Amino acid sequence: MSSHIKCSELIFFINGKKITEKNADPEEMLLNYLRRKVRLTGTKYGCGSGGCGACTVMVSRYDPLQDTVLHYSVNACLLPICTLHGMAVVTVEGIGSTKTKLHPVQERIAKAHGSQCGFCTPGMVMSMYTLLRNRPQPTVEDIQEALGGNLCRCTGYRPIIDGFKTFCGASDCCQNGEGVKKCCMENGTTHQDEGEDADISDELFCLDDVLPHDPSQDLIFPPELMLMAQRKDGSRLYFQSDRVTWISPGDLSDLLELKAAHPDAPLVVGNTTVGPNMMLKGVHHSVVISPGRVLELRAIKRGKSGVTVGAACSLSTVKDELERAVQELDQEKSKVYQALLQTLRCLAGKQIRNMATIGGNILSANPKYDLNSILAAADCSLLVISKGGTREVPLNEEFFTGLGKTCLRPDEVLLSVHIPHSKPWEFVSAFRQAQRREFAFSIVNAGMKVVFREDTDVVKSLNIYYGGVGPTLVRTRHTCEELIGRAWDEDLLGEACQLLGDEVALSPSAHGGRVEFRKTLILSFLFKFYMQVLQELRQRGVGVSDLPLEYLSALKPFKNEVPQGHQSYQLVSESQSPEDPVGRPKVHHSSFQQATGEAKYYDDLPTTQDELFLFMVTSTRAHAKIISIDDSEALGMPGVITFVSARDVPGQNRRLWFNDPEELFAEEEAICVGQIIGAVVAETREQAKRAAEKVQITYEDLSPVFFTIEEAIQHESFFNPKRKLERGNVEEAFEKVDRILEGEIYMGGQEHFYMETQGVIAIPRGEDGEMDLYASSQHAAFTQEVVGITLGVDSNKITCHVKRLGGGFGGKVMKIASLSAITATAAHKTGRAVRCVLDRGDDMLITSGRHPFLGKYKVGFMNDGTVLAVDMTLYSNGGCTLDESPFIMEKALLHLDNGYKIPNLRGRGLVCKTYLPSYTAFRGFGGPQGLTMIESVLHEVAIKCGLPPEKVRDINMYREEPSYSHHKQIFSPRDMVRCWEECLEKSAYNNRRLAIAQFNANNRWKKRGISAVPIKFGVGFSKWFYNQGAALVNIFKDGSVLVSHGGTEMGQGLNTKAMQIASRILKVPMSLIHIKETCTGNVPNAAPSAASYGTDAVGMAVKDACEKLMKRLEPVIKEYPKHTWARLIVEAYCQRISLSATGFFMGPYTNVDWENSEGRAYFYFTFGACCSEVEIDCLTGDHKNIRTDIVMDVGRSLNPALDVGQIEGGFVQGIGLYTTEELQFSPEGSLMTRGPSQYKIPALCDIPPQMNIHLLANAQNPHAIYSSKGIGEPPVFFGCTIFFAIKEAIAAARRESGLSSSFPLNAPATAERIRMACVDRFTQMVPTPEPGTFKPWAINV
């Protein structure tokens, strides 16, 4: 493209303000533009690929075809600013603010406690706001669809829904109701039911005084833009940068001219495929054509034979049109549309559907995209056009010539897609199975259509297409031809399965792995189609084959329902002062700022003068000698300032961590894929990223190299120390038991997936080696310490600031220190401020997550289910360096008894050293792994004894007063037993177990399971020196109070609880109290915010400081009893009374004598119990979480709303750990799941429709602040109830096939593992390849 072309002016509006860009950059996305150019930082970067919803904004445009303004939510990270010409953008800042007036959406999500860390909140707000702009009184289904593309890692979604559900009309309440006593629109009032405790409440928030929703107050669409659109300017728009030319044609003829001139240029409308390829995979296009203004591409026509939609119609537009068609047409004509709608409702999230086009979906030629299989099966056709004319092309397997390739000529443009009506005696269905039911690429998808001879069951024609079983769309032509003329009966099904098995070839090493599962889905989908058609034929009185009644449920797909539930807690005493906030459900103190986008995270801070950006260069080899590093090409690129590596570290590049060496930069040898070797420093992020790809590293591979626990055991590769705990005499006990069982269970790792990726800003102060760090750290003191060691300066020169984190979950304790040290090294070398923000993919690659565990056990038990002896060896995959792995293994061993008195218990723990990135702390810190191992043992014992699992759990539970753990720590199990018994009662466990048995007897291909488990979880650090907290409280002359403490606010409500405590002691309202930030300059040497111990330590320290101040003020208060607080403080100042106090809390001595297997490991124990019910689809492996009940002992809750939020959020994170979150590594040790498109945390569709949380009443805890208990970590383990309920459901399916109820099932229980465990005739038709005869696509590490 010639460089002399004059660029067009890009005109659009942001929050009602006109923007005119004279030199718009075609590569700039709206997200970057908002955050860097306009400084609207409420819109967040979460993934950069449209997979999380954190960057959601509303875009509005005038549509001349409909003569209306359209509003739709979009992912700003995928939207090039050049597509915005003539459009209006509204961000979270544009709808309301705490400085002016909140929008009702912002107010209600905050008041409903729907914002914890707050990083996802602006995206949630904008998705809901956009829905209200289109539907001022939405249904709950509308809300569910609107939020389907937004992920939250903190809340568990329920409170978000509760807040937004208040916008529904009264007729829309209780749409998921199952005989609940009260309307779901009221989130609670104090119980008035006869017989209920009068001091138990379920009111967590009140909406009596919320702002009414008034649509007339919303921003209007700018009239100037409407006039622009009505002028129908057909001229081209040109936008150009150094690398890319962007051309937007004004009409169809102009588009065809451009395509002829630039045949290799991609057409970009939604940018949901081309964009991620350019941003994440480095694909470069020098010319891009954007035909979004060509009206013919957006036209929709209804005809006698079907619907024709323009290729540039968004998937949301297509969905709306098909829904109208289904309503208006006879059912017989709309079967194709119904099948398409079934797929479209699960396809991506709302934002992606608003952006992605049907033409782009087809032409992407990606077999994971679901639409092509059903469009091809339905005999749809494509109208393509070029300067030479138009032609009609059938959409079938021949249209796709390879992955990402079609048979279109380079100069041709897809104009429209014709979707025909279905005809009489024609049956059409679509199928898909993904890692998650919604918002996930399919693993396998299928479209099937059969036509019968009229009034018969004889096949006239058959179309079967599969996606996800090859590089392109697969048509089973031979199978279909062989079945023509056959009757639709069992013989046809059997032959079809045989033919499909022979025709669809899938190598054991096929891309994407899961080969046996995918082959099984091919047959399962066919069987479902067979049953659907058979049922419809019988309804028409045709066919002789019987379809057993117990098969019918397999034809009903799982329906996603909006979560609702019941939350109860104990009210504070009537004698407590109304002004005392402790024990009351106070809103998270930052929630309103988080809902408006005003809350600042580290990357929201303005750039400083001459600030640089840093991008990491990581190893691509798992174990190799570094021969050379060539940075010359990178240094020659525009904007690049320098390359930093080990040679640039002024202090220590290598430091000892508990006698194990840790390297900042790999210097001589790389020991994992993803190890940091160096970093490029440049003027901009994009320049740094592009240059980092040009750094050439020469390696020499070394041996050995291994990644799995089993391989590490073979190589005897372990970190020290190796730990053992033992109670009783295991060998003697094995001699006395009735039965002995041996087995093992594997539990996979987990990615933190905090919504805010890790990063830091390092600002050198220019004298004495001083440096300020603004970091996303849970352990600011450790970050300070490591940076000081790296720079060779004292810690008093390094100040680390942490305002808040966008989630942490343990992942921002250790790794951020190294990232900060690298960034500080770059700042030291350049003398300029340096910012580092990890991309999502790099964050997942570099920082790793929860340890995979393998447990090998031997258990001895009596026939009544009493367990007398367990011998368990735990292996964890620690990765390549020590990190916190030994302490995590210790916690796993210390939780090996859970709530059970097993008199003879031995646990050994070994941390495997492998060539993977080192695993690190994660919420629960080894607790969930250790607890899961013992629960698996009890589950298997129950099966062998023929007893319900809860019976075996009950028999073995601690009940003596006092009791002693297996490490001889004394405790009272009373409240644990109360939680257990209340949970079974509130969940109606026994009645539901009977109902499940009845359901399973009546349903062959759907099965249900239920599971209940207790928990005994240790709170605090087993290393005593971490059990401390410090605070600084300052009172200013105006009476305002500033609290500083060493903890980190990351959504758990630590600051809110600290303010409640200060308010109680000082007797001032919370509005007078402020917490600015965590800063090592204010509170030094603080412990990490971890181990569910933050409130215990910080709360006590704040209490101590405030009590010191009140003691000083006591004489003044006595002298002036009628003075206001402000006057008292002025008087105290005049009397020269210090109004600043430090507070300190020294926790108890905790330690374990591992030689003697004894010691007080924890401050105290948090107890609870959980019951969950699930339903599985035995044919696909899909599952639905139906209901969960949790009873939790939190002592006397400081803030019931925050505690319930922690319980729900932890449980939902546990759902991910045990079901959907699967990390996959290549055989070369490279992490392949590096973003939300491959790695699936729970979405709204995964939440149980009924989720009930009860805080145990009349519980006390003398060990912690105001009798409360830490609650952050324990609920994660409750996700295992979903796992064991799934296992129960699988067992029911296996029994029906004549198989054992005892079978191996590793966690997470993915769709693949569920399906393959439900062994039936279809799984048995799929041969299992011999291990060692092929190279697997992925390995279990």
XYZ file of N, CA and C in Angstrom, residues 534-599:
198
model
N -36.158 -41.633 16.384
C -37.049 -42.747 16.684
C -38.263 -42.268 17.478
N -38.012 -41.385 18.438
C -39.109 -40.854 19.236
C -40.080 -40.070 18.365
N -39.562 -39.248 17.463
C -40.439 -38.459 16.600
C -41.192 -39.347 15.614
N -40.537 -40.383 15.116
C -41.233 -41.308 14.209
C -42.383 -42.005 14.930
N -42.154 -42.402 16.150
C -43.212 -43.086 16.899
C -44.368 -42.150 17.180
N -44.055 -40.851 17.418
C -45.134 -39.881 17.616
C -45.981 -39.716 16.361
N -45.378 -40.016 15.196
C -46.122 -39.957 13.927
C -46.745 -41.303 13.571
N -46.568 -42.259 14.482
C -47.148 -43.569 14.226
C -46.389 -44.404 13.235
N -45.111 -44.132 13.081
C -44.271 -44.850 12.121
C -43.151 -45.541 12.879
N -42.756 -46.755 12.430
C -41.628 -47.452 13.030
C -42.076 -48.475 14.043
N -41.284 -49.471 14.190
C -41.647 -50.564 15.083
C -40.679 -50.702 16.252
N -39.497 -50.079 16.163
C -38.516 -50.206 17.242
C -39.006 -49.475 18.483
N -38.896 -50.134 19.604
C -39.291 -49.521 20.868
C -38.148 -48.682 21.424
N -38.497 -47.552 22.012
C -37.531 -46.731 22.739
C -37.914 -46.803 24.206
N -37.148 -47.526 25.018
C -37.519 -47.681 26.427
C -37.711 -46.329 27.106
N -38.667 -46.267 28.009
C -38.975 -45.013 28.692
C -37.761 -44.462 29.423
N -36.929 -45.365 29.956
C -35.777 -44.887 30.722
C -34.702 -44.253 29.832
N -34.881 -44.325 28.505
C -33.936 -43.688 27.580
C -34.297 -42.228 27.308
N -35.549 -41.851 27.589
C -36.050 -40.557 27.100
C -35.296 -39.363 27.680
N -34.847 -39.458 28.936
C -34.177 -38.304 29.545
C -32.883 -37.949 28.828
N -32.307 -38.921 28.119
C -31.069 -38.644 27.385
C -31.298 -37.646 26.262
N -32.560 -37.455 25.864
C -32.861 -36.560 24.749
C -32.982 -35.109 25.201
N -33.022 -34.880 26.500
C -33.184 -33.523 27.013
C -31.830 -32.964 27.412
N -31.367 -31.924 26.740
C -30.088 -31.323 27.156
C -30.249 -30.633 28.504
N -29.151 -30.530 29.234
C -29.200 -29.845 30.520
C -29.582 -28.384 30.313
N -30.468 -27.911 31.129
C -30.883 -26.510 31.062
C -30.101 -25.723 32.102
N -29.496 -24.649 31.661
C -28.780 -23.797 32.604
C -29.776 -22.930 33.350
N -29.598 -22.852 34.646
C -30.505 -22.070 35.483
C -29.710 -21.037 36.263
N -30.384 -19.948 36.590
C -29.729 -18.881 37.333
C -29.601 -19.297 38.792
N -28.416 -19.157 39.387
C -28.255 -19.578 40.786
C -29.049 -18.698 41.747
N -29.641 -19.347 42.687
C -30.277 -18.642 43.790
C -30.061 -19.507 45.017
N -30.503 -19.049 46.138
C -30.271 -19.857 47.321
C -30.682 -19.139 48.571
N -30.263 -19.709 49.663
C -30.660 -19.237 50.977
C -29.389 -19.080 51.785
N -29.201 -17.925 52.403
C -28.031 -17.696 53.232
C -28.513 -17.286 54.619
N -28.037 -17.944 55.643
C -28.487 -17.600 56.992
C -27.300 -17.397 57.917
N -27.498 -16.529 58.906
C -26.457 -16.245 59.875
C -27.115 -15.770 61.159
N -26.349 -15.747 62.224
C -26.872 -15.350 63.533
C -26.741 -13.844 63.700
N -27.827 -13.224 64.102
C -27.818 -11.790 64.339
C -26.973 -11.447 65.559
N -26.520 -10.211 65.604
C -25.786 -9.771 66.788
C -26.763 -9.646 67.952
N -26.228 -9.611 69.123
C -27.052 -9.497 70.322
C -27.832 -8.185 70.304
N -29.045 -8.201 70.863
C -29.859 -6.988 70.926
C -29.204 -5.925 71.795
N -28.315 -6.365 72.674
C -27.647 -5.411 73.566
C -26.501 -4.670 72.877
N -26.111 -5.151 71.699
C -25.005 -4.489 70.993
C -25.471 -3.143 70.460
N -24.640 -2.160 70.587
C -24.970 -0.813 70.134
C -25.274 -0.803 68.632
N -26.288 -0.087 68.202
C -26.592 -0.004 66.761
C -25.447 0.604 65.951
N -24.607 1.400 66.638
C -23.483 2.026 65.930
C -22.284 1.082 65.793
N -22.315 -0.030 66.485
C -21.203 -0.987 66.442
C -21.376 -1.890 65.215
N -20.473 -1.788 64.230
C -20.669 -2.540 62.988
C -20.210 -3.998 63.037
N -19.509 -4.413 64.077
C -18.972 -5.769 64.125
C -20.115 -6.785 64.173
N -20.008 -7.799 63.318
C -21.026 -8.837 63.268
C -22.154 -8.547 62.312
N -22.115 -7.409 61.661
C -23.194 -7.033 60.742
C -22.721 -7.198 59.287
N -23.653 -7.459 58.364
C -23.278 -7.682 56.957
C -22.994 -6.382 56.212
N -21.880 -5.774 56.530
C -21.496 -4.512 55.904
C -20.941 -4.746 54.499
N -21.220 -3.811 53.618
C -20.737 -3.890 52.245
C -19.225 -3.714 52.212
N -18.566 -4.458 51.326
C -17.122 -4.301 51.096
C -16.818 -2.820 50.890
N -15.846 -2.294 51.633
C -15.680 -0.843 51.689
C -15.314 -0.216 50.347
N -14.757 -1.003 49.413
C -14.389 -0.449 48.100
C -15.387 -0.809 47.009
N -16.485 -1.450 47.383
C -17.344 -2.021 46.339
C -17.931 -0.967 45.409
N -18.262 0.190 45.919
C -18.839 1.220 45.041
C -17.789 1.753 44.073
N -16.567 1.961 44.561
C -15.495 2.391 43.655
C -15.180 1.311 42.635
N -15.247 0.051 43.054
C -15.003 -1.047 42.119
C -16.103 -1.106 41.057
N -17.318 -0.817 41.441
C -18.439 -0.871 40.505
C -18.446 0.297 39.530
N -17.757 1.370 39.873
C -17.705 2.530 38.972
C -16.403 2.609 38.183
N -15.474 1.720 38.478
C -14.187 1.761 37.798
C -13.206 2.724 38.414
N -13.568 3.344 39.533
C -12.665 4.302 40.180
C -11.585 3.609 41.000
N -11.821 2.388 41.432
C -10.838 1.658 42.230
C -9.594 1.391 41.388
